[in-house]
Coordinates of C-alpha atoms and ligand atoms in Angstrom, one line a residue:
Chain A
X1 CA 0.1 3.1 6.7
X2 CA -2.6 1.7 8.9
X3 CA -5.5 0.1 7.6
X4 CA -8.8 -1.6 8.7
X5 CA -11.5 -3.1 6.7
X6 CA -14.4 -4.2 8.6
X7 CA -16.8 -6.9 7.1
X8 CA -19.9 -8.9 8.5
X9 CA -21.0 -12.3 7.3
X10 CA -25.0 -12.9 6.6
X11 CA -26.3 -16.0 5.1
X12 CA -27.0 -16.7 1.8
X13 CA -29.2 -14.2 0.7
X14 CA -31.3 -17.2 -1.9
X15 CA -32.1 -19.5 1.6
X16 CA -35.7 -19.5 2.9
X17 CA -36.2 -16.9 6.1
X18 CA -38.2 -18.2 9.1
X19 CA -38.4 -15.5 12.5
X20 CA -36.5 -17.2 15.7
X21 CA -38.3 -17.5 18.4
X22 CA -38.5 -14.3 20.0
X23 CA -39.4 -13.3 16.5
X24 CA -37.2 -10.0 16.0
X25 CA -34.5 -11.5 14.3
X26 CA -34.2 -14.4 11.0
X27 CA -33.6 -17.9 12.4
X28 CA -30.1 -18.9 11.7
X29 CA -30.8 -23.2 11.7
X30 CA -29.6 -24.5 8.0
X31 CA -28.4 -21.0 6.6
X32 CA -25.3 -21.3 4.7
X33 CA -23.0 -17.7 5.1
X34 CA -21.0 -15.7 3.4
X35 CA -19.1 -11.9 3.5
X36 CA -21.9 -9.3 2.2
X37 CA -21.0 -8.1 -0.9
X38 CA -20.2 -4.5 -0.3
X39 CA -17.6 -5.4 2.8
X40 CA -16.1 -7.9 0.0
X41 CA -15.1 -5.0 -2.1
X42 CA -14.6 -2.5 0.6
X43 CA -12.1 -5.9 1.3
X44 CA -10.4 -5.8 -1.8
X45 CA -9.6 -1.8 -2.3
X46 CA -7.9 -2.3 1.4
X47 CA -6.2 -4.7 0.0
X48 CA -5.4 -3.1 -3.1
X49 CA -4.1 -0.1 -1.7
X50 CA -1.4 -2.5 1.2
X51 CA -0.2 -3.4 -1.7
X52 CA 0.5 -0.6 -3.0
X53 CA 2.2 0.9 -0.1
X54 CA 4.3 -2.2 0.8
X55 CA 5.4 -3.4 4.1
X56 CA 5.4 -0.2 5.6
X57 CA 1.9 -0.7 5.4
X58 CA -0.9 -3.2 7.3
X59 CA -3.9 -4.0 6.7
X60 CA -7.0 -5.5 10.4
X61 CA -9.8 -7.0 9.4
X62 CA -12.3 -7.0 12.0
X63 CA -15.5 -8.3 11.8
X64 CA -18.1 -8.6 15.2
X65 CA -20.0 -12.5 15.6
X66 CA -20.6 -15.3 16.6
X67 CA -17.8 -18.1 16.3
X68 CA -19.2 -18.6 13.1
X69 CA -17.7 -15.5 11.0
X70 CA -14.4 -16.3 11.3
X71 CA -14.9 -17.8 7.9
X72 CA -15.4 -14.6 6.7
X73 CA -12.3 -13.2 8.2
X74 CA -9.8 -16.2 7.3
X75 CA -11.8 -15.3 3.5
X76 CA -10.2 -11.8 3.8
X77 CA -7.1 -12.7 5.3
X78 CA -6.6 -14.8 2.4
X79 CA -7.1 -12.2 -0.3
X80 CA -4.9 -10.5 1.3
X81 CA -5.4 -8.6 4.6
X82 CA -2.1 -8.7 7.6
X83 CA -4.1 -9.8 11.4
X84 CA -7.8 -9.5 12.1
X85 CA -9.8 -9.0 15.1
X86 CA -12.9 -11.4 15.7
X87 CA -14.7 -9.5 18.6
X88 CA -16.7 -12.0 19.7
X89 CA -19.9 -11.6 20.2
X90 CA -23.4 -14.2 20.0
X91 CA -25.9 -11.4 19.6
X92 CA -24.4 -9.0 17.9
X93 CA -27.8 -9.2 15.3
X94 CA -29.9 -8.3 17.8
X95 CA -27.2 -4.8 18.8
X96 CA -28.6 -1.4 17.1
X97 CA -26.6 -0.5 13.8
X98 CA -25.1 2.7 16.2
X99 CA -23.7 -0.5 19.0
X100 CA -22.1 -1.8 16.3
X101 CA -20.4 1.4 15.1
X102 CA -20.1 2.2 19.1
X103 CA -17.9 -1.2 19.0
X104 CA -15.7 -0.8 16.0
X105 CA -15.1 3.0 17.0
X106 CA -13.9 1.6 20.9
X107 CA -11.7 -1.2 18.8
X108 CA -10.3 1.4 16.8
X109 CA -10.1 4.5 19.0
X110 CA -6.6 4.1 20.1
X111 CA -4.5 1.7 17.5
X112 CA -4.2 5.4 15.4
X113 CA -5.8 3.8 12.3
X114 CA -5.7 6.4 8.7
X115 CA -8.0 4.8 6.9
X116 CA -10.9 2.8 7.1
X117 CA -13.0 1.0 4.8
X118 CA -16.6 -0.6 5.2
X119 CA -18.9 -2.2 3.0
X120 CA -21.9 0.9 2.2
X121 CA -24.8 -1.6 3.6
X122 CA -24.9 -5.0 5.0
X123 CA -27.7 -7.4 3.1
X124 CA -29.5 -9.2 5.6
X125 CA -30.1 -5.7 7.6
X126 CA -29.5 -3.1 4.9
X127 CA -29.2 0.2 7.3
X128 CA -26.5 1.5 5.3
X129 CA -25.5 3.5 9.1
X130 CA -22.5 1.0 10.5
X131 CA -19.7 3.1 8.2
X132 CA -20.8 6.2 8.3
X133 CA -21.4 6.3 12.0
X134 CA -18.1 5.3 12.9
X135 CA -16.4 7.8 11.3
X136 CA -18.3 10.1 13.2
X137 CA -17.8 8.9 16.2
X138 CA -14.1 9.0 15.4
X139 CA -14.0 12.5 14.2
X140 CA -12.9 10.4 11.0
X141 CA -13.5 12.3 7.4
X142 CA -15.8 10.1 5.9
X143 CA -17.8 9.5 2.7
X144 CA -20.0 7.3 1.3
X145 CA -21.4 4.4 -2.1
X146 CA -18.5 4.6 -3.4
X147 CA -17.6 3.9 -7.0
X148 CA -14.1 5.2 -7.6
X149 CA -11.2 5.6 -5.4
X150 CA -7.4 6.2 -5.1
X151 CA -4.8 7.4 -2.6
X152 CA -2.6 9.7 -2.5
X153 CA -0.5 11.4 0.6
X154 CA -2.9 11.6 2.9
X155 CA -5.2 12.3 0.4
X156 CA -8.2 10.0 -0.9
X157 CA -9.9 10.9 -4.0
X158 CA -13.1 9.2 -4.5
X159 CA -16.0 8.7 -6.5
X160 CA -19.5 8.4 -4.9
X161 CA -22.0 7.4 -7.4
X162 CA -25.6 8.9 -7.1
X163 CA -29.6 8.2 -8.9
X164 CA -28.9 8.1 -12.4
X165 CA -25.3 7.4 -12.9
X166 CA -24.2 10.1 -12.4
X167 CA -21.3 10.8 -9.8
X168 CA -19.8 13.3 -7.7
X169 CA -16.1 13.3 -7.0
X170 CA -14.2 14.4 -3.1
X171 CA -10.9 13.9 -1.7
X172 CA -11.0 14.0 1.6
X173 CA -8.0 13.8 4.6
X174 CA -7.0 10.9 6.8
X175 CA -7.3 9.9 9.1
X176 CA -11.1 8.4 6.8
X177 CA -13.4 6.6 6.2
X178 CA -15.4 5.3 3.3
X179 CA -18.3 2.9 3.1
X180 CA -18.1 1.0 -0.3
X181 CA -20.2 0.5 -3.9
X182 CA -21.0 -2.8 -5.3
X183 CA -18.6 -2.3 -8.5
X184 CA -15.9 -0.8 -6.8
X185 CA -13.3 -3.3 -8.1
X186 CA -13.7 -6.6 -9.0
X187 CA -12.7 -8.9 -5.8
X188 CA -10.3 -11.8 -6.4
X189 CA -11.0 -15.1 -5.4
X190 CA -8.4 -16.6 -3.0
X191 CA -5.9 -18.8 -4.3
X192 CA -4.6 -21.7 -2.3
X193 CA -1.7 -20.9 -1.6
X194 CA -2.7 -17.7 0.0
X195 CA -5.6 -19.6 1.2
X196 CA -2.3 -21.7 3.4
X197 CA -0.9 -19.3 4.1
X198 CA -4.2 -17.3 5.8
X199 CA -3.7 -20.2 8.2
X200 CA -0.9 -18.8 10.2
X201 CA -2.3 -15.1 10.4
X202 CA -3.1 -13.9 13.6
X203 CA -6.3 -13.7 15.1
X204 CA -7.4 -11.8 17.9
X205 CA -10.1 -12.5 19.9
X206 CA -11.4 -10.1 21.9
X207 CA -15.0 -10.5 24.2
X208 CA -17.7 -7.7 23.1
X209 CA -18.0 -6.5 26.8
X210 CA -14.9 -5.1 26.7
X211 CA -15.6 -2.0 24.4
X212 CA -19.4 -2.0 24.5
X213 CA -20.7 0.5 26.4
X214 CA -23.6 1.7 24.7
X215 CA -27.2 1.2 24.8
X216 CA -29.3 0.6 21.6
X217 CA -31.1 3.1 20.5
X218 CA -33.5 1.6 17.8
X219 CA -34.9 -2.1 18.4
X220 CA -36.8 -4.4 16.2
X221 CA -40.0 -4.8 16.9
X222 CA -40.8 -8.3 14.8
X223 CA -39.5 -10.1 12.0
X224 CA -42.4 -11.1 9.3
X225 CA -42.6 -11.8 5.9
X226 CA -44.6 -9.2 3.2
X227 CA -47.9 -9.0 3.1
X228 CA -48.6 -11.1 0.6
X229 CA -50.1 -8.9 -2.2
X230 CA -51.5 -11.0 -4.5
X231 CA -52.8 -10.6 -8.1
X232 CA -50.0 -12.1 -9.5
X233 CA -49.7 -15.1 -11.0
X234 CA -47.6 -17.5 -9.8
X235 CA -46.4 -20.7 -12.8
X236 CA -45.1 -24.1 -11.8
X237 CA -44.4 -27.3 -12.9
X238 CA -42.9 -28.7 -16.4
X239 CA -41.2 -26.5 -18.1
X240 CA -43.0 -27.0 -21.6
X241 CA -46.2 -26.6 -20.3
X242 CA -44.5 -23.3 -18.8
X243 CA -43.7 -22.0 -21.7
X244 CA -47.8 -22.9 -23.3
X245 CA -49.2 -21.3 -20.4
X246 CA -46.6 -18.4 -20.5
X247 CA -47.3 -18.1 -24.5
X248 CA -51.7 -17.2 -23.9
X249 CA -51.5 -15.3 -20.9
X250 CA -49.2 -13.0 -22.8
X251 CA -51.8 -13.2 -26.1
X252 CA -54.2 -12.9 -23.7
X253 CA -53.1 -10.4 -21.8
X254 CA -50.1 -8.0 -23.8
X255 CA -50.2 -7.4 -27.3
X256 CA -47.0 -8.3 -28.0
X257 CA -47.6 -11.6 -29.4
X258 CA -49.5 -12.7 -31.8
Chain B
X1 CA -46.3 15.8 16.4
X2 CA -43.5 17.6 14.7
X3 CA -42.0 16.4 11.4
X4 CA -38.5 18.2 9.4
X5 CA -38.1 16.5 6.1
X6 CA -34.5 17.3 4.6
X7 CA -35.1 18.1 1.1
X8 CA -33.6 17.9 -2.2
X9 CA -30.8 20.4 -4.6
X10 CA -28.3 18.7 -7.0
X11 CA -27.3 20.1 -10.0
X12 CA -29.7 23.7 -9.6
X13 CA -32.4 21.7 -9.5
X14 CA -35.0 20.8 -6.7
X15 CA -35.2 17.8 -7.3
X16 CA -38.5 15.8 -6.8
X17 CA -38.4 13.4 -5.1
X18 CA -39.0 16.0 -2.2
X19 CA -42.3 15.0 -2.6
X20 CA -42.5 11.8 -1.2
X21 CA -41.6 13.6 1.9
X22 CA -44.9 15.6 2.0
X23 CA -46.3 12.0 1.0
X24 CA -44.8 10.9 4.2
X25 CA -45.7 13.4 6.4
X26 CA -49.4 13.2 5.8
X27 CA -49.0 9.6 6.4
X28 CA -48.1 10.3 9.5
X29 CA -50.6 13.2 9.8
X30 CA -47.7 15.3 11.3
X31 CA -46.9 19.4 11.3
X32 CA -44.0 19.9 8.4
X33 CA -41.3 22.3 8.1
X34 CA -38.8 21.8 5.1
X35 CA -35.1 22.4 5.3
X36 CA -33.2 22.6 2.3
X37 CA -30.1 23.5 0.7
X38 CA -31.1 24.9 -2.7
X39 CA -31.5 28.0 -4.2
X40 CA -34.5 30.7 -3.8
X41 CA -35.3 30.6 -7.5
X42 CA -35.7 26.8 -7.0
X43 CA -38.9 27.3 -4.1
X44 CA -40.8 24.5 -3.5
X45 CA -44.7 24.3 -3.6
X46 CA -44.8 23.7 0.3
X47 CA -47.1 26.5 1.8
X48 CA -44.8 25.7 5.8
X49 CA -42.1 27.3 6.9
X50 CA -38.6 26.5 4.6
X51 CA -35.3 26.9 6.3
X52 CA -32.9 27.3 3.7
X53 CA -30.0 27.5 3.0
X54 CA -27.9 28.9 0.4
X55 CA -26.4 25.5 -1.9
X56 CA -23.4 28.7 -3.6
X57 CA -22.0 29.0 -0.6
X58 CA -22.7 25.7 1.4
X59 CA -22.5 23.3 -1.1
X60 CA -24.3 21.5 -2.9
X61 CA -22.8 17.9 -1.2
X62 CA -20.6 19.1 2.2
X63 CA -22.5 16.8 4.4
X64 CA -20.3 18.4 7.6
X65 CA -22.0 21.9 6.7
X66 CA -25.2 20.9 6.2
X67 CA -25.2 18.4 9.7
X68 CA -24.5 21.8 10.8
X69 CA -27.6 23.6 9.1
X70 CA -30.0 21.0 9.9
X71 CA -28.7 21.0 13.6
X72 CA -29.7 24.9 13.7
X73 CA -33.3 23.4 12.2
X74 CA -33.8 21.0 14.7
X75 CA -33.0 23.5 17.5
X76 CA -35.2 25.5 16.7
X77 CA -38.2 23.7 15.3
X78 CA -38.0 20.5 17.5
X79 CA -39.0 18.1 16.0
X80 CA -40.4 14.8 16.9
X81 CA -38.8 13.2 13.4
X82 CA -36.3 13.8 11.4
X83 CA -37.5 12.6 7.7
X84 CA -34.7 12.0 5.2
X85 CA -35.0 10.0 1.5
X86 CA -33.0 7.1 1.1
X87 CA -30.9 7.7 -0.8
X88 CA -27.0 8.8 -2.1
X89 CA -27.9 13.0 0.0
X90 CA -30.2 11.0 2.2
X91 CA -28.3 7.9 3.2
X92 CA -25.2 9.8 3.7
X93 CA -26.3 12.8 5.7
X94 CA -29.3 10.9 8.1
X95 CA -26.5 9.0 10.4
X96 CA -24.4 12.0 11.2
X97 CA -27.3 14.1 12.4
X98 CA -28.3 11.3 13.9
X99 CA -25.1 10.6 15.3
X100 CA -24.8 14.0 16.7
X101 CA -28.1 14.1 18.3
X102 CA -26.8 10.6 19.5
X103 CA -31.1 10.0 18.0
X104 CA -32.2 6.3 17.2
X105 CA -32.1 6.6 13.1
X106 CA -34.8 3.8 11.2
X107 CA -33.4 3.2 7.7
X108 CA -35.2 2.8 3.9
X109 CA -39.1 2.9 6.1
X110 CA -41.1 1.7 3.7
X111 CA -44.8 1.8 5.6
X112 CA -46.0 3.3 8.9
X113 CA -47.0 1.2 12.1
X114 CA -48.8 3.4 14.3
X115 CA -49.5 2.5 18.2
X116 CA -47.9 0.3 20.7
X117 CA -44.5 0.8 20.7
X118 CA -44.2 2.3 23.7
X119 CA -42.6 5.4 23.2
X120 CA -42.7 8.5 22.5
X121 CA -45.9 8.6 20.0
X122 CA -45.4 5.0 19.6
X123 CA -45.0 4.7 16.2
X124 CA -43.0 1.9 14.5
X125 CA -41.6 1.7 10.7
X126 CA -41.8 -1.1 8.8
X127 CA -38.8 -1.4 6.7
X128 CA -37.5 -4.3 3.7
X129 CA -34.3 -6.2 4.9
X130 CA -33.3 -9.7 3.7
X131 CA -32.6 -8.1 0.3
X132 CA -36.0 -7.7 0.6
X133 CA -37.5 -10.8 1.0
X134 CA -38.9 -9.8 4.9
X135 CA -39.5 -7.1 6.8
X136 CA -38.9 -5.3 10.1
X137 CA -40.6 -3.5 11.8
X138 CA -38.2 -0.9 13.8
X139 CA -39.0 1.0 17.2
X140 CA -37.1 4.3 18.2
X141 CA -36.0 5.1 21.4
X142 CA -35.3 8.0 21.5
X143 CA -37.0 11.6 20.8
X144 CA -36.2 12.7 17.8
X145 CA -35.5 10.3 15.6
X146 CA -33.9 10.5 12.5
X147 CA -35.4 8.3 9.2
X148 CA -34.8 8.1 6.0
X149 CA -38.6 7.0 3.7
X150 CA -37.0 4.4 0.8
X151 CA -37.7 5.9 -3.1
X152 CA -41.1 5.7 -4.7
X153 CA -42.5 3.9 -0.5
X154 CA -44.8 7.3 -0.3
X155 CA -47.0 9.2 -2.6
X156 CA -45.6 12.8 -4.4
X157 CA -48.2 15.6 -2.6
X158 CA -47.8 18.8 -3.6
X159 CA -49.5 21.2 -1.1
X160 CA -48.9 24.2 -3.3
X161 CA -48.6 27.6 -1.9
X162 CA -45.1 29.8 -1.6
X163 CA -42.6 29.2 2.6
X164 CA -42.2 31.4 4.8
X165 CA -38.1 31.4 4.5
X166 CA -35.5 31.2 7.5
X167 CA -32.4 31.6 5.9
X168 CA -29.9 30.2 7.5
X169 CA -26.2 30.4 6.6
X170 CA -23.0 28.4 7.9
X171 CA -19.4 28.8 7.0
X172 CA -16.0 26.7 7.4
X173 CA -14.9 24.0 5.2
X174 CA -15.7 20.7 6.1
X175 CA -13.7 17.9 5.8
X176 CA -14.5 16.9 2.5
X177 CA -13.7 19.2 -0.9
X178 CA -16.9 18.4 -3.7
X179 CA -14.5 18.0 -6.9
X180 CA -17.2 18.4 -9.2
X181 CA -19.4 16.2 -11.2
X182 CA -19.3 13.8 -13.2
X183 CA -22.0 13.4 -16.0
X184 CA -23.6 9.1 -16.4
X185 CA -22.2 7.3 -18.6
X186 CA -23.6 7.8 -22.6
X187 CA -26.6 5.6 -23.6
X188 CA -25.7 3.1 -26.7
X189 CA -29.0 2.0 -26.3
X190 CA -32.2 3.2 -25.3
X191 CA -34.1 0.6 -23.4
X192 CA -36.6 4.1 -22.0
X193 CA -38.2 3.6 -25.9
X194 CA -38.2 0.3 -26.5
X195 CA -41.6 -1.9 -26.2
X196 CA -40.6 -5.5 -25.3
X197 CA -37.4 -6.0 -22.3
X198 CA -36.2 -8.9 -21.0
X199 CA -33.1 -9.0 -18.7
X200 CA -31.0 -10.7 -17.1
X201 CA -30.1 -10.8 -13.6
X202 CA -27.3 -13.2 -11.9
X203 CA -29.6 -16.1 -11.6
X204 CA -28.5 -17.1 -15.3
X205 CA -25.7 -18.2 -13.3
X206 CA -23.0 -16.9 -16.0
X207 CA -22.0 -14.9 -19.1
X208 CA -22.1 -18.1 -21.7
X209 CA -25.8 -17.9 -20.5
X210 CA -26.4 -14.7 -21.9
X211 CA -27.0 -14.9 -25.6
X212 CA -29.8 -17.5 -24.7
X213 CA -31.8 -15.3 -22.9
X214 CA -30.3 -12.1 -25.4
X215 CA -32.0 -14.8 -28.2
X216 CA -35.5 -14.4 -26.1
X217 CA -35.4 -10.6 -26.3
X218 CA -34.6 -10.8 -30.2
X219 CA -38.1 -13.6 -30.5
X220 CA -39.7 -10.8 -29.0
X221 CA -38.5 -8.0 -31.3
X222 CA -37.6 -6.6 -28.0
X223 CA -34.3 -5.0 -26.6
X224 CA -31.5 -6.7 -23.3
X225 CA -31.6 -5.1 -20.2
X226 CA -29.9 -6.1 -17.3
X227 CA -29.9 -6.3 -13.2
X228 CA -26.1 -4.3 -12.1
X229 CA -24.1 -7.0 -10.9
X230 CA -24.5 -9.0 -14.6
X231 CA -22.7 -5.3 -15.8
X232 CA -20.3 -5.3 -12.7
X233 CA -19.1 -8.2 -13.9
X234 CA -19.2 -7.6 -17.3
X235 CA -21.5 -10.2 -19.0
X236 CA -23.7 -7.5 -20.2
X237 CA -22.7 -4.2 -21.4
X238 CA -23.1 -0.9 -18.5
X239 CA -25.6 0.4 -20.9
X240 CA -28.0 -2.2 -21.2
X241 CA -28.2 -1.7 -17.0
X242 CA -32.1 -1.4 -15.4
X243 CA -32.4 0.5 -11.9
X244 CA -32.2 3.7 -10.2
X245 CA -28.9 3.5 -11.7
X246 CA -28.9 3.0 -14.7
X247 CA -32.1 3.2 -17.1
X248 CA -35.9 3.2 -16.2
X249 CA -37.8 1.2 -18.5
X250 CA -41.6 1.5 -19.7
X251 CA -41.9 -1.4 -22.3
X252 CA -46.0 -3.2 -22.6
X253 CA -43.4 -6.6 -21.2
X254 CA -40.7 -6.7 -19.2
X255 CA -39.5 -10.5 -18.4
X256 CA -37.1 -10.9 -16.2
X257 CA -34.6 -13.8 -16.7
X258 CA -33.6 -15.2 -12.9
X259 CA -33.9 -12.0 -11.3
X260 CA -34.7 -11.3 -7.2
X261 CA -36.4 -8.2 -7.4
X262 CA -34.4 -5.4 -5.7
X263 CA -35.6 -2.3 -5.0
X264 CA -33.8 -1.0 -6.6
X265 CA -34.2 -2.8 -9.6
X266 CA -37.8 -2.4 -9.2
X267 CA -37.4 1.0 -8.8
X268 CA -36.5 0.7 -13.0
X269 CA -39.4 -0.9 -13.8
X270 CA -42.4 -0.6 -12.6
X271 CA -44.3 1.3 -14.5
X272 CA -44.5 -1.9 -17.4
X273 CA -47.4 -2.4 -18.3
X274 CA -47.2 -6.3 -17.8
X275 CA -44.0 -8.2 -16.4
X276 CA -43.0 -11.6 -16.4
X277 CA -40.4 -13.2 -13.7
X278 CA -38.3 -16.5 -13.5
X279 CA -37.0 -17.4 -10.7
X280 CA -36.6 -21.2 -8.8
X281 CA -37.3 -19.1 -5.7
X282 CA -41.0 -18.9 -5.2
X283 CA -40.6 -15.8 -2.6
X284 CA -38.6 -13.6 -4.7
X285 CA -39.1 -10.0 -4.1
X286 CA -39.9 -10.4 -7.7
X287 CA -43.1 -12.1 -7.1
X288 CA -44.0 -9.0 -5.0
X289 CA -45.1 -7.0 -8.6
X290 CA -44.8 -10.1 -11.2
X291 CA -48.1 -10.0 -13.2
X292 CA -46.7 -13.5 -13.5
X293 CA -44.1 -15.3 -12.1
X294 CA -43.2 -18.9 -13.3
X295 CA -41.6 -20.8 -10.7
X296 CA -38.8 -22.8 -12.9
X297 CA -35.0 -23.1 -14.1
X298 CA -34.7 -19.9 -16.1
X299 CA -32.0 -21.9 -18.5
X300 CA -34.5 -24.6 -18.7
X301 CA -37.7 -22.1 -19.4
X302 CA -36.4 -19.3 -21.5
X303 CA -35.2 -22.1 -24.3
X304 CA -38.5 -23.2 -24.6
X305 CA -40.5 -20.2 -24.4
X306 CA -38.1 -18.8 -27.2
X307 CA -39.0 -21.4 -28.8
X308 CA -43.1 -20.9 -29.0
X309 CA -42.8 -17.3 -29.6
X310 CA -43.9 -15.5 -32.1
X311 CA -44.0 -12.0 -32.1
X312 CA -45.8 -9.4 -33.5
X313 CA -44.4 -7.6 -35.9
X314 CA -44.8 -4.3 -36.3
Ligands
FAD401 C1 -27.3 3.1 -4.7 C2 -27.6 1.6 -5.2 C3 -28.0 1.0 -6.9 C4 -28.8 0.4 -7.0 N1 -28.6 0.9 -8.3 C5 -29.1 -1.3 -9.3 C6 -29.2 -0.6 -10.6 O1 -30.0 0.1 -11.0 N2 -30.0 -1.5 -11.3 C7 -29.4 -3.1 -10.9 O2 -30.2 -3.7 -11.0 N3 -29.6 -2.9 -9.3 C8 -29.4 -2.3 -8.3 N4 -28.1 -2.5 -7.6 C9 -28.2 -3.8 -6.9 C10 -29.0 -4.1 -6.0 O3 -29.7 -3.8 -5.3 C11 -29.5 -6.0 -6.2 O4 -28.1 -6.2 -5.8 C12 -29.8 -5.7 -7.4 O5 -30.6 -5.5 -8.2 C13 -29.4 -7.6 -7.6 O6 -29.3 -8.1 -9.2 P1 -29.8 -10.0 -9.2 O7 -30.7 -10.0 -9.6 O8 -29.3 -9.8 -10.8 O9 -28.8 -10.8 -8.3 P2 -29.2 -11.5 -7.1 O10 -29.9 -10.7 -6.1 O11 -28.5 -12.4 -6.6 O12 -30.4 -12.6 -8.0 C14 -31.0 -13.2 -8.1 C15 -31.4 -14.3 -8.8 O13 -32.2 -15.3 -9.3 C16 -32.7 -16.2 -8.9 N5 -31.7 -17.9 -9.2 C17 -30.3 -18.1 -9.0 N6 -30.5 -19.1 -9.9 C18 -31.5 -19.2 -10.7 C19 -31.9 -20.9 -11.2 N7 -31.4 -21.0 -12.3 N8 -33.4 -20.0 -12.3 C20 -34.2 -19.6 -12.3 N9 -33.5 -18.0 -10.6 C21 -32.0 -18.4 -9.8 C22 -32.6 -15.8 -7.2 O14 -33.2 -16.4 -6.6 C23 -32.7 -14.6 -7.3 O15 -33.7 -14.9 -6.9 C24 -27.7 -0.7 -6.7 C25 -27.5 -1.5 -5.2 C26 -27.8 0.1 -4.0 C27 -26.6 -0.1 -2.8
AMP402 N1 -21.0 -7.3 13.0 C1 -20.2 -6.7 12.1 N2 -19.5 -6.9 12.8 C2 -18.2 -6.0 11.4 N3 -18.6 -4.8 10.8 C3 -19.7 -4.7 10.3 C4 -20.3 -5.5 11.4 N4 -22.0 -5.2 11.1 C5 -22.2 -3.9 9.7 N5 -20.5 -3.4 10.0 C6 -20.1 -2.8 8.6 O1 -20.7 -1.4 8.1 C7 -21.4 -1.7 7.0 C8 -22.7 -1.2 6.8 O2 -24.0 -2.4 7.6 P1 -24.7 -1.8 7.6 O3 -25.2 -0.5 9.0 O4 -25.5 -2.8 9.0 O5 -26.0 -1.7 6.7 C9 -21.1 -3.5 6.4 O6 -21.1 -3.4 4.9 C10 -19.6 -3.6 6.9 O7 -18.8 -3.2 6.2

């Protein structure tokens, strides 16, 4: 059985973001990078299935982006993926979700994958499109936002999370793609021996030009901070004084303090 | 300009969020038609054309069939925009419709940016990015284009009237089999009625720090709430989760401790009368909704506040 998991490397979301020179995405200087949080759940689920299936299964991890994304790929390998494809693309950030999906689909097309895992969304762009678009382009069955996953003999039983905590249970036959939601499992931390082992695993590098044939369907016209709504008070300074100020405000503005 | 609005229906009921689509369309100044896979006994208060398919035969969650129905209506209406809610139904179905039409999709639209974008009607759409800290204006390069709108971003608009029905039918199984719904976990704590809620987010750093925040909740006579990652990590029980997939609160005072302010969390706290947020990041999006943003280390500030608090006893 052949498994694929798609991961995106994203900046630490606690960073301060500034527009880049073109004003259409963030400037990458001084950012720290890590694996998209949703994708960690996807990798963990794929690795658990890979372990359950044993040697008959193979798990490939794929990431599109510049050289820095190899760090995220290595983490997935250390978590238990068997091998990797790095689609080398310094301009991945300005491609639209349709193009990213088409690159993944072009890579996967002739490789006979049975099951593909993606995150439900990327934390920096958050389009929640790439996974479903890959499935549509490949003609795979697909379900989204899963918080429960089981696989038995060619059938996936997944639990989708709906609003208000209700869940929907669905069954789909492979070949299939699922998009993973927070809380699906508990992603493991790579252990030191597994980090060492991962160094020997194969990472195939493919130039994006070999896979991309689609034009962008949407274009980012600008990247900017939100318009300041004002209204709220911002307090900074010594913690003790801040506490006094907050108590005073609560007494003045709410009926909860004496 | 015409929009095809895709309404929502679940567990035998028309969802109120459907009316947000009408709020969006009127901000666009667009003509509308609506499509709903639902029931003739649950028609929306909407005076326009409604393409209606029966959920008992087409299923409530059967994306392949629903896609076909929408494509059918698209052919009849020739809309410029096909608009979904950014919900578990919409984000699942919209990319399938977009792929079939090879149309641009803009996800989680929060605002309309008129003019000057060169294509079609020239609209751009504002969307959040980087965990809601930043914004993008995105321009579709195709017509029609597919949009999903953020829940709560556009006003609910009940236009009244009775729809002109155009019945649609579709058959076949689709690639998925829907087995059924599982109800939400029982709430052991009813945060909806609490007058004061103090919530913990990932910014508290570790599980061991939860009691220090719970102490503030206790000192104020309130309940403890939590964000989803804190619940997923097992720091706090699920029954305390606040947000779209947890509980909605409406307290007199909401205190957000180390919470970034993701839209799914904000959706659960919008009805609070007064919001105090403690965050070390001055730019955290919680600042956009908070009445007071305290820029500080939460584990230093909260114990200091707890020490000074004396609640009005009830
Ligand atoms: C479909 C869907 C449904 C969801 N439903 C929910 C839901 O119901 N409820 C929910 O909460 N989330 C929900 N989420 C998740 C949501 O998108 C966010 O991931 C989540 O709310 C973030 O939680 P957080 O603020 O605790 O963590 P983070 O986003 O990691 O934020 C931590 C914050 O703490 C601050 N911080 C760090 N250290 C300190 C310090 N020492 N002192 C002060 N501040 C500090 C940081 O600046 C940051 O702003 C959902 C997501 C999806 C996709
Ligand atoms: N550059 C990329 N490389 C590999 N996978 C990606 C990339 N961008 C997005 N994905 C996958 O698609 C999912 C959804 O992304 P998005 O549509 O951008 O929200 C992510 O969680 C990843 O699994």
